[in-house]
Short mmCIF file of C-alpha atoms in Angstrom, two decimals:
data_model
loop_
_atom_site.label_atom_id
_atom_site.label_comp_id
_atom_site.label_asym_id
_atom_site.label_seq_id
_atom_site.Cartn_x
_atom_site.Cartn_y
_atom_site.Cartn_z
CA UNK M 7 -8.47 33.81 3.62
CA UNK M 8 -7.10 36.79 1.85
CA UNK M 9 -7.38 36.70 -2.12
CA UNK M 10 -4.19 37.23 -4.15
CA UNK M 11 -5.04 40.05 -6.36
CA UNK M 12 -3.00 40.09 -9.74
CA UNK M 13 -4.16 43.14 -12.26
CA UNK M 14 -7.08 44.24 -10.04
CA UNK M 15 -8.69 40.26 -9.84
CA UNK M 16 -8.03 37.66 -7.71
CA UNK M 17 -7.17 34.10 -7.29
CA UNK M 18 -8.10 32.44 -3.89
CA UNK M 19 -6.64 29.33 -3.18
CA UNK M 20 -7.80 26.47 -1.22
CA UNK M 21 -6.46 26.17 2.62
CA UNK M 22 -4.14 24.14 1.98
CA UNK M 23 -2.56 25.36 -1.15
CA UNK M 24 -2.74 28.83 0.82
CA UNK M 25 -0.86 27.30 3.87
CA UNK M 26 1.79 26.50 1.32
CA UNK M 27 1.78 30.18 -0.31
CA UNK M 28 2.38 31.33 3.43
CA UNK M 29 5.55 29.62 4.42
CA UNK M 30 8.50 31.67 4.67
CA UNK M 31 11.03 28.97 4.94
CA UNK M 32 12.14 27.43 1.67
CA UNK M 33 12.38 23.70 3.00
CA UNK M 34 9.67 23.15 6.12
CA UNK M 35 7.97 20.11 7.38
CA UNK M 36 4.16 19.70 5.40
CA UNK M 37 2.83 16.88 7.95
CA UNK M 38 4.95 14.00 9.81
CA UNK M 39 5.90 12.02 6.71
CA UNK M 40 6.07 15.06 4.30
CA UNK M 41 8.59 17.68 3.94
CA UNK M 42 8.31 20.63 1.16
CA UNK M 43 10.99 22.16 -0.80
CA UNK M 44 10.77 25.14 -2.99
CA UNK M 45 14.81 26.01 -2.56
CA UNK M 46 16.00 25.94 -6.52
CA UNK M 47 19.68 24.16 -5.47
CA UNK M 48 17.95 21.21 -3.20
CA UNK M 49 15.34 21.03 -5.75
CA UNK M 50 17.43 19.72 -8.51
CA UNK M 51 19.83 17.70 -5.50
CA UNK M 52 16.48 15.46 -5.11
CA UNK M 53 15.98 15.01 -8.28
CA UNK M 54 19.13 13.98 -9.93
CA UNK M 55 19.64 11.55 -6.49
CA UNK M 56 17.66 8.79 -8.09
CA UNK M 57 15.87 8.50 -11.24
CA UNK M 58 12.08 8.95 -11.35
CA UNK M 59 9.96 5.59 -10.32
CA UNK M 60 7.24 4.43 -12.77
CA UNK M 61 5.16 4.67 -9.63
CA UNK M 62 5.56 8.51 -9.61
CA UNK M 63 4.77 8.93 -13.50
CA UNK M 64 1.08 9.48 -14.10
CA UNK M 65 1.02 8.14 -17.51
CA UNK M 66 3.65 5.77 -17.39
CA UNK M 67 3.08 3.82 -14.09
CA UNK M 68 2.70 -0.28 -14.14
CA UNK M 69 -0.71 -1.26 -16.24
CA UNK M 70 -2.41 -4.20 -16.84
CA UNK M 71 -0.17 -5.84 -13.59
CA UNK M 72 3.15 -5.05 -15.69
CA UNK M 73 5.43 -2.17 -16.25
CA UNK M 74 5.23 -0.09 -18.72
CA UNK M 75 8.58 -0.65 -21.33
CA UNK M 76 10.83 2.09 -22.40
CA UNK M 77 10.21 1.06 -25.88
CA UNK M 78 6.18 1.26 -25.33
CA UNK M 79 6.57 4.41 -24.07
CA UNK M 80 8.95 6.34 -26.64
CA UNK M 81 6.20 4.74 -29.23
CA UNK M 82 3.73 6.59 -27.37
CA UNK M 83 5.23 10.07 -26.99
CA UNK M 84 5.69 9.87 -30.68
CA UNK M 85 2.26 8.36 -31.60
CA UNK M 86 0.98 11.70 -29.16
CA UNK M 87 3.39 14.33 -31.02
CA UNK M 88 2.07 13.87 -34.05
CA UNK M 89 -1.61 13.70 -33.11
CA UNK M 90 -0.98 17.20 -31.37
CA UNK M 91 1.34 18.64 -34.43
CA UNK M 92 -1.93 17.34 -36.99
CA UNK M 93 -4.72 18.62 -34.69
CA UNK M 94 -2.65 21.96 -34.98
CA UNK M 95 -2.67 22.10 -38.48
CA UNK M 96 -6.18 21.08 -38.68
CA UNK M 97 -9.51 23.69 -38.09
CA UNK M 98 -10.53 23.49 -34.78
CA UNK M 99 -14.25 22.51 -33.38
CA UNK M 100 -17.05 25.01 -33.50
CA UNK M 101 -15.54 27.92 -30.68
CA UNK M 102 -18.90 27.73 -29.22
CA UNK M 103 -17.50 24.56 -27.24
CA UNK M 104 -15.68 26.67 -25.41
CA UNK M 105 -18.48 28.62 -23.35
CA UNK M 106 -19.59 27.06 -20.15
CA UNK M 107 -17.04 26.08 -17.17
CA UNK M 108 -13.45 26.41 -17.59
CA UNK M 109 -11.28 24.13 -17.57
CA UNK M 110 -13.74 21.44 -18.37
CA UNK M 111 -15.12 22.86 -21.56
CA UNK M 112 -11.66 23.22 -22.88
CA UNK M 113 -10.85 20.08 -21.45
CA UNK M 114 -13.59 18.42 -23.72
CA UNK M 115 -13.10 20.89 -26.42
CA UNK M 116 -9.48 19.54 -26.92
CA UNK M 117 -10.34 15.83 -26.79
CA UNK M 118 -12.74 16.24 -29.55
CA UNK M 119 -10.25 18.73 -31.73
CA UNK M 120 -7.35 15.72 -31.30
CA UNK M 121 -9.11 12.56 -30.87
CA UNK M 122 -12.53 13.10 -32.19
CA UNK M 123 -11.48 11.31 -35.54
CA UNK M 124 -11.35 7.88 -33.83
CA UNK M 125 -13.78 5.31 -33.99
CA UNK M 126 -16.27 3.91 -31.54
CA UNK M 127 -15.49 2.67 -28.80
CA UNK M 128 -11.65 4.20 -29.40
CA UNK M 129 -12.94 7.61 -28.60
CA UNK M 130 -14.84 7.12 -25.79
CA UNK M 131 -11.50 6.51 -24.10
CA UNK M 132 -11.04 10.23 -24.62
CA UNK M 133 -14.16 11.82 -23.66
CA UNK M 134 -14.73 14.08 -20.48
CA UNK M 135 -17.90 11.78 -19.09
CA UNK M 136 -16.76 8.31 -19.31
CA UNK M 137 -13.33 9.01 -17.50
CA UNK M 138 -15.35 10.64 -14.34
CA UNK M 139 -16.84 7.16 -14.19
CA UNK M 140 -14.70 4.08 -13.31
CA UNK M 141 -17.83 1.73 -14.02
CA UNK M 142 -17.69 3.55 -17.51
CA UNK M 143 -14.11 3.53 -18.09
CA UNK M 144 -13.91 0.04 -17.44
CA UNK M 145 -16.85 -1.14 -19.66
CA UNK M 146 -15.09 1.57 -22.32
CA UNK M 147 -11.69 -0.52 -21.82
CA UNK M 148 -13.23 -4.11 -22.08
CA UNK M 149 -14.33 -2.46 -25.32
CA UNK M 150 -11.32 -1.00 -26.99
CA UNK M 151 -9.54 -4.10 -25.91
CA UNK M 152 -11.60 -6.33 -28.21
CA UNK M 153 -11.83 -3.78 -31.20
CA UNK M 154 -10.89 -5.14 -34.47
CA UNK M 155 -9.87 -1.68 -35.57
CA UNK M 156 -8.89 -0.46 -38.90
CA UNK M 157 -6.34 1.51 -40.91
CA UNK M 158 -3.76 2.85 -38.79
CA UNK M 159 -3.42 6.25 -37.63
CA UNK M 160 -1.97 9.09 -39.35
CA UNK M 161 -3.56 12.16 -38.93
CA UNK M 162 -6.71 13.90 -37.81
CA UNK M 163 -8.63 14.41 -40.70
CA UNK M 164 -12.09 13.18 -40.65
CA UNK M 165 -12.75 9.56 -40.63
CA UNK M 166 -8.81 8.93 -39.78
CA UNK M 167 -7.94 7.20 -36.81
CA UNK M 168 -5.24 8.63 -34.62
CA UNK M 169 -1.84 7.32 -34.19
CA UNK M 170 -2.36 6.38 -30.77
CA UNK M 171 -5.52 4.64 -31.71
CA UNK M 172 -2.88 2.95 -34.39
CA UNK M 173 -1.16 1.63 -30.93
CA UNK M 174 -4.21 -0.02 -29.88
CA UNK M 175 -4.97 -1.32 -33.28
CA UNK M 176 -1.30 -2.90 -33.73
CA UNK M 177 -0.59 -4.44 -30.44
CA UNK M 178 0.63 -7.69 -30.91
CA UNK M 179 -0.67 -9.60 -27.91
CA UNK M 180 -3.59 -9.31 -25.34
CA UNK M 181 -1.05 -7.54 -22.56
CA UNK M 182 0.06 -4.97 -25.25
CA UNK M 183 -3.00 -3.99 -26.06
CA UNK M 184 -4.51 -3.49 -22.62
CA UNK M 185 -1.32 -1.30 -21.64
CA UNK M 186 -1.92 0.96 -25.33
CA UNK M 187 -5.63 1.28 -24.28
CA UNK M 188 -4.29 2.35 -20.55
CA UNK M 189 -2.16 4.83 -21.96
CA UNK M 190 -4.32 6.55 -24.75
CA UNK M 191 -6.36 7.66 -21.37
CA UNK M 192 -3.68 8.62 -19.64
CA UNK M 193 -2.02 10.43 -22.03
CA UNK M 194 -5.27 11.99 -23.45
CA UNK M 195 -6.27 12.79 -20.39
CA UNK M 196 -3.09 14.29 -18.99
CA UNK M 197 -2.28 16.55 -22.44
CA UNK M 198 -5.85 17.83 -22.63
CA UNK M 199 -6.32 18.88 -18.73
CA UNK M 200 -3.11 20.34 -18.67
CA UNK M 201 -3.13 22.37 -21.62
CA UNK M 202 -6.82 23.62 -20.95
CA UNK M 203 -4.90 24.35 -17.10
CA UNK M 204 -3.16 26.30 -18.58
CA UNK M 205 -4.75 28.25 -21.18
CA UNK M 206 -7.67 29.13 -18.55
CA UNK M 207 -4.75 30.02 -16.00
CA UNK M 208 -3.31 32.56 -18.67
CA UNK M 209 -6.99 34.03 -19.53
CA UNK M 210 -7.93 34.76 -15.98
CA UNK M 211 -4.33 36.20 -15.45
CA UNK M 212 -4.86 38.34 -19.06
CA UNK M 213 -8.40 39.40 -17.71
CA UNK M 214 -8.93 41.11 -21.05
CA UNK M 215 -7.60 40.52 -24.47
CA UNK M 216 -3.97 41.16 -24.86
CA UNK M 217 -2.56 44.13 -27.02
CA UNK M 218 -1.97 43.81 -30.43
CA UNK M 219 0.99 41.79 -31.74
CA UNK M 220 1.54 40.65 -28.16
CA UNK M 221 3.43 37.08 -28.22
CA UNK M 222 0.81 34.82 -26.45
CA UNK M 223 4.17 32.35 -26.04
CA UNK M 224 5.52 34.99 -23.54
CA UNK M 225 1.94 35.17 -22.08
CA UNK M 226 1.82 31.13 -20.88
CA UNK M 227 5.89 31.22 -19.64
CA UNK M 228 4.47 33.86 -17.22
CA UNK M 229 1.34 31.81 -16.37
CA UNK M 230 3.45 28.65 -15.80
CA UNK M 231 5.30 30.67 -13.54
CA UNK M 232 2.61 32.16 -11.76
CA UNK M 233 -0.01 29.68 -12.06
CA UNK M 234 2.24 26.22 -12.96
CA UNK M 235 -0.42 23.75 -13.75
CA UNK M 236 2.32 21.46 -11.96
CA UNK M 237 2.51 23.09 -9.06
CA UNK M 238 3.64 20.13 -7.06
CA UNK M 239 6.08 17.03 -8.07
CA UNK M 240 5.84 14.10 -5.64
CA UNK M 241 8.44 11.96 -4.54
CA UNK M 242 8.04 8.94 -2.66
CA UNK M 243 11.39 8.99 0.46
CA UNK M 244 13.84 6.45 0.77
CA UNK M 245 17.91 6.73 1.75
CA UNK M 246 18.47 8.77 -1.68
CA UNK M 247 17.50 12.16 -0.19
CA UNK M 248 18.75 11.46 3.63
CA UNK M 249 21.21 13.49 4.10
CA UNK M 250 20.72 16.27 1.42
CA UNK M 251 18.68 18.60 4.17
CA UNK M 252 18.47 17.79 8.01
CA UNK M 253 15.20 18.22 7.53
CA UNK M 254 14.55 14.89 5.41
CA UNK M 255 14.63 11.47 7.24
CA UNK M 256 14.94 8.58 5.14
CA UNK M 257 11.15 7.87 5.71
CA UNK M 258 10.20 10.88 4.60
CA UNK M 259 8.36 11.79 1.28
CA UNK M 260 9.26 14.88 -0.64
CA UNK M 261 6.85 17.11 -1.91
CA UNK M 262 8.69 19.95 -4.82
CA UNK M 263 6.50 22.89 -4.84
CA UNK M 264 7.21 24.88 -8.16
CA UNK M 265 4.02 27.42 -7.03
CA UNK M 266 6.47 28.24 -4.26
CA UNK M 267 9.65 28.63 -6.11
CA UNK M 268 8.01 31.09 -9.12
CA UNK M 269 7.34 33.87 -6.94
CA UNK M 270 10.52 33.90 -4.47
CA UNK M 271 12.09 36.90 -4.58
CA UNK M 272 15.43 35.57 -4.18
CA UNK M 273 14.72 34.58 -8.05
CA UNK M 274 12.10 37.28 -9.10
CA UNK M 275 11.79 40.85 -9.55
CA UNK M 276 8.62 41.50 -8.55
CA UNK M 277 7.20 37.98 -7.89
CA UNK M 278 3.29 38.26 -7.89
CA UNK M 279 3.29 40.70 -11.11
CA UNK M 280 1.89 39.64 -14.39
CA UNK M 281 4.81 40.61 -16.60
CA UNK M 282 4.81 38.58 -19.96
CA UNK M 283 7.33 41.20 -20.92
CA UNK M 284 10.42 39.11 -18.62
CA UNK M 285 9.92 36.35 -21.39
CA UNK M 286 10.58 38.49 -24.36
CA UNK M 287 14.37 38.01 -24.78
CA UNK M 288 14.93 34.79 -23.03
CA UNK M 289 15.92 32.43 -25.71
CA UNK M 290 15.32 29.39 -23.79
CA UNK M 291 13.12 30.02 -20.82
CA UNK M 292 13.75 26.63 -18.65
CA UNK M 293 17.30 27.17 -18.03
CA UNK M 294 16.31 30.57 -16.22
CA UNK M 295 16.97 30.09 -12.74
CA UNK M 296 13.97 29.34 -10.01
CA UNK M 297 11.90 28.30 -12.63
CA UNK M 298 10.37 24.60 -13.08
CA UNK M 299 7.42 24.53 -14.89
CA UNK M 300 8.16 20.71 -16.64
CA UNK M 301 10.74 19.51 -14.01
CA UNK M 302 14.61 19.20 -14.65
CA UNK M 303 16.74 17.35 -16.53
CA UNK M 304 16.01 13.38 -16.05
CA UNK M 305 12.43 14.18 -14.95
CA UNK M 306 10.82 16.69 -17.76
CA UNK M 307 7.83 16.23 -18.47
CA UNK M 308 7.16 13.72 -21.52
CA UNK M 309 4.33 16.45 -22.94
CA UNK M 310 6.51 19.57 -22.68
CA UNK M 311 7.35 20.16 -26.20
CA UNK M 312 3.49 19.86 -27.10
CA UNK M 313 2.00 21.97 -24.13
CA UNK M 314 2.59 25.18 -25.19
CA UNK M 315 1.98 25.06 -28.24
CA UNK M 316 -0.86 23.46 -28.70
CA UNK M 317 -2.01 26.35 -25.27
CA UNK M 318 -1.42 28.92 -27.88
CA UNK M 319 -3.18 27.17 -30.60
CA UNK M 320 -6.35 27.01 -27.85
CA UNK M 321 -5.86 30.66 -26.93
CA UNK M 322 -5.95 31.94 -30.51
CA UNK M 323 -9.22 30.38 -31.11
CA UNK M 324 -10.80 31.53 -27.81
CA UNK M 325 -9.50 35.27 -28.48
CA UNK M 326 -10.26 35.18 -32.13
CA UNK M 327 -14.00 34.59 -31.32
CA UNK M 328 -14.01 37.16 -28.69
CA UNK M 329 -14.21 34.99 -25.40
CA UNK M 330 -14.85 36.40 -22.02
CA UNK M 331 -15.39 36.08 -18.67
CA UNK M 332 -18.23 36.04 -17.82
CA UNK M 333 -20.56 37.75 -14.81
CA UNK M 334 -19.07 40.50 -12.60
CA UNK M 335 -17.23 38.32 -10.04
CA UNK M 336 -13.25 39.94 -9.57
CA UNK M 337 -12.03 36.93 -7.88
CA UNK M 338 -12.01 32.58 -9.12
CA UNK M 339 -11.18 30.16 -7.18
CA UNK M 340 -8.35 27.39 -7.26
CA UNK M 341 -9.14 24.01 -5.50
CA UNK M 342 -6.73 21.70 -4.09
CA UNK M 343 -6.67 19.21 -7.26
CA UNK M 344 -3.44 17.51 -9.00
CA UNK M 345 -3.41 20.20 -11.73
CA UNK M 346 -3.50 23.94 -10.34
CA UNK M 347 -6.34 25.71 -12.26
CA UNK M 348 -8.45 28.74 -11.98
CA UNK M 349 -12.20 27.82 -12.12
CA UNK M 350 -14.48 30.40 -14.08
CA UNK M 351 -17.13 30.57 -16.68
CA UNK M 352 -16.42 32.36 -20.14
CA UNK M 353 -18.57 32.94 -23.45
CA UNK M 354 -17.67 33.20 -27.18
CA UNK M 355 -18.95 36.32 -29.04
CA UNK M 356 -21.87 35.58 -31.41
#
């Protein structure tokens, strides 16, 4: 396939995310039981028709055999914000944890910055190797689940457990704690590959180290629209959307395709250029038109007040230590996974 070339280097997808890139049509048939839409109107049609089903939430979805309540997770999204807004204030890990293969070693690189304080086995539940491994995972869980704990969370400072540890530690009864213990590695998880996504996304797009005094905010808007770590938002079919397109059938799923939408150029000037410069003097970027990079209204993403900054935070610390690219390869490639992401390897200066 041909490579995408953006500031003389190149992204090449994977076939089927290049299939996508290749439609003309914004609303077009994916297989028999999926159809695609990356038209901005019919995009927010489907999803204020119904609200979003726990079953299409990756965090949030049933644990333990039980939903997950509203109340649980509000406690969570809180417990999470101010883990991310104390690792922030905090000094980050030795940079050289960020050399290697992108996005995993900022995947890992994160986990320890926000969740490293926590005590065995509570940070286990947070670490790169044991959540490739469901044998692990599940001896991890059996764990955490019996863990006396300690003093509740509050911050990130050495020795001080997180406050989504605290969740674990204060659940009042066996169910509780299993769906706390369920969500620290979801959430985890979720924040830390999406913001390391991203941040890898926006250095591959930079190539080299951006001007001075450039605003590295307006640098990740223009990655999420080029290279939306959320490319895609699933949505299982039912009667809700029949009758919005003739192209949906009630048994039809519905597959949104942000990638799609960010480089129309019904809503773009010049779609497949890097220009962090379109950001500068939007005072709220997600009410520009044609662009979803955390959903809409009713169906944001629960992280999206935490992702970019705490992607800025990551990309100060890789620039300030002079990281690069490394080897003399022009192009990366981007493999058909739930998170978009360009795949490279990088080094931090001595």
């Amino acid at each position: 396939m041909a490579p995408e070339t953006v500031r003389e280097h190149s992204v090449v997808y994977a076939p089927r995310i290049q299939d996508l890139l290749a439609r003309d049509a914004k609303v077009f048939r994916v297989d028999a039981r999926t159809v695609g839409v990356s038209d901005a109107r019919l995009m927010a049609e489907i999803v204020a028709a119904r609200p979003v089903l726990q079953t299409e939430r990756s965090v949030y979805k049933p644990a333990a055999g039980a939903d997950i309540p509203h109340d649980s997770a509000t406690r969570t999204i809180r417990a999470l914000g101010q883990d991310v807004m104390a690792g922030i204030r905090t000094p980050p890990p030795p940079a050289r944890g960020l050399n290697g293969a992108w996005p995993y070693a900022p995947t890992s690189y994160l986990r320890r910055w926000l969740f490293g304080s926590d005590p065995l086995p509570v940070s286990l539940l947070a670490k790169r190797g044991i959540t490739r491994s469901d044998t692990l995972s599940r001896l991890v869980d059996r764990a955490v689940t019996t863990w006396p704990g300690g003093a509740g969370g509050n911050g990130n400072s050495p020795g001080t457990p997180t406050a989504m540890a605290g969740l674990i530690r204060g659940a009042d009864d066996p169910l509780e704690r299993k769906q706390a213990v369920a969500m620290y590695r979801r959430a985890s998880a979720t924040l830390c590959d999406g913001v390391a996504a991203l941040a890898g996304n926006a250095l591959w797009l930079m190539r080299t180290a951006p001007e001075p005094h450039q605003d590295l905010t307006t640098v990740l808007w223009e990655t999420l629209r080029l290279l939306p770590p959320a490319w895609m938002l699933y949505r299982n079919g039912g009667d809700a959307y029949a009758g919005l397109h003739p192209e949906i059938r009630p048994e039809d799923n519905v597959a949104l395709l942000p990638l799609l939408m960010h480089r129309h150029p019904d809503y773009w000037a010049d779609p497949l250029e890097f220009r962090p410069q379109r950001w500068e003097a939007v005072a709220d970027p997600e009410r520009t038109p044609g662009f979803m990079p955390f959903g809409f209204d009713g169906a944001r993403c629960w992280a999206k007040h935490l992702v970019v900054p705490l992607a800025e935070r990551l990309l100060t610390v890789a620039l300030d230590h002079g990281l690069t690219i490394r080897g003399p390869r022009q192009d990366a490639p981007v493999p058909l996974r739930s998170l978009l992401s360009v795949r490279f390897e990088a080094s931090v200066g001595s």
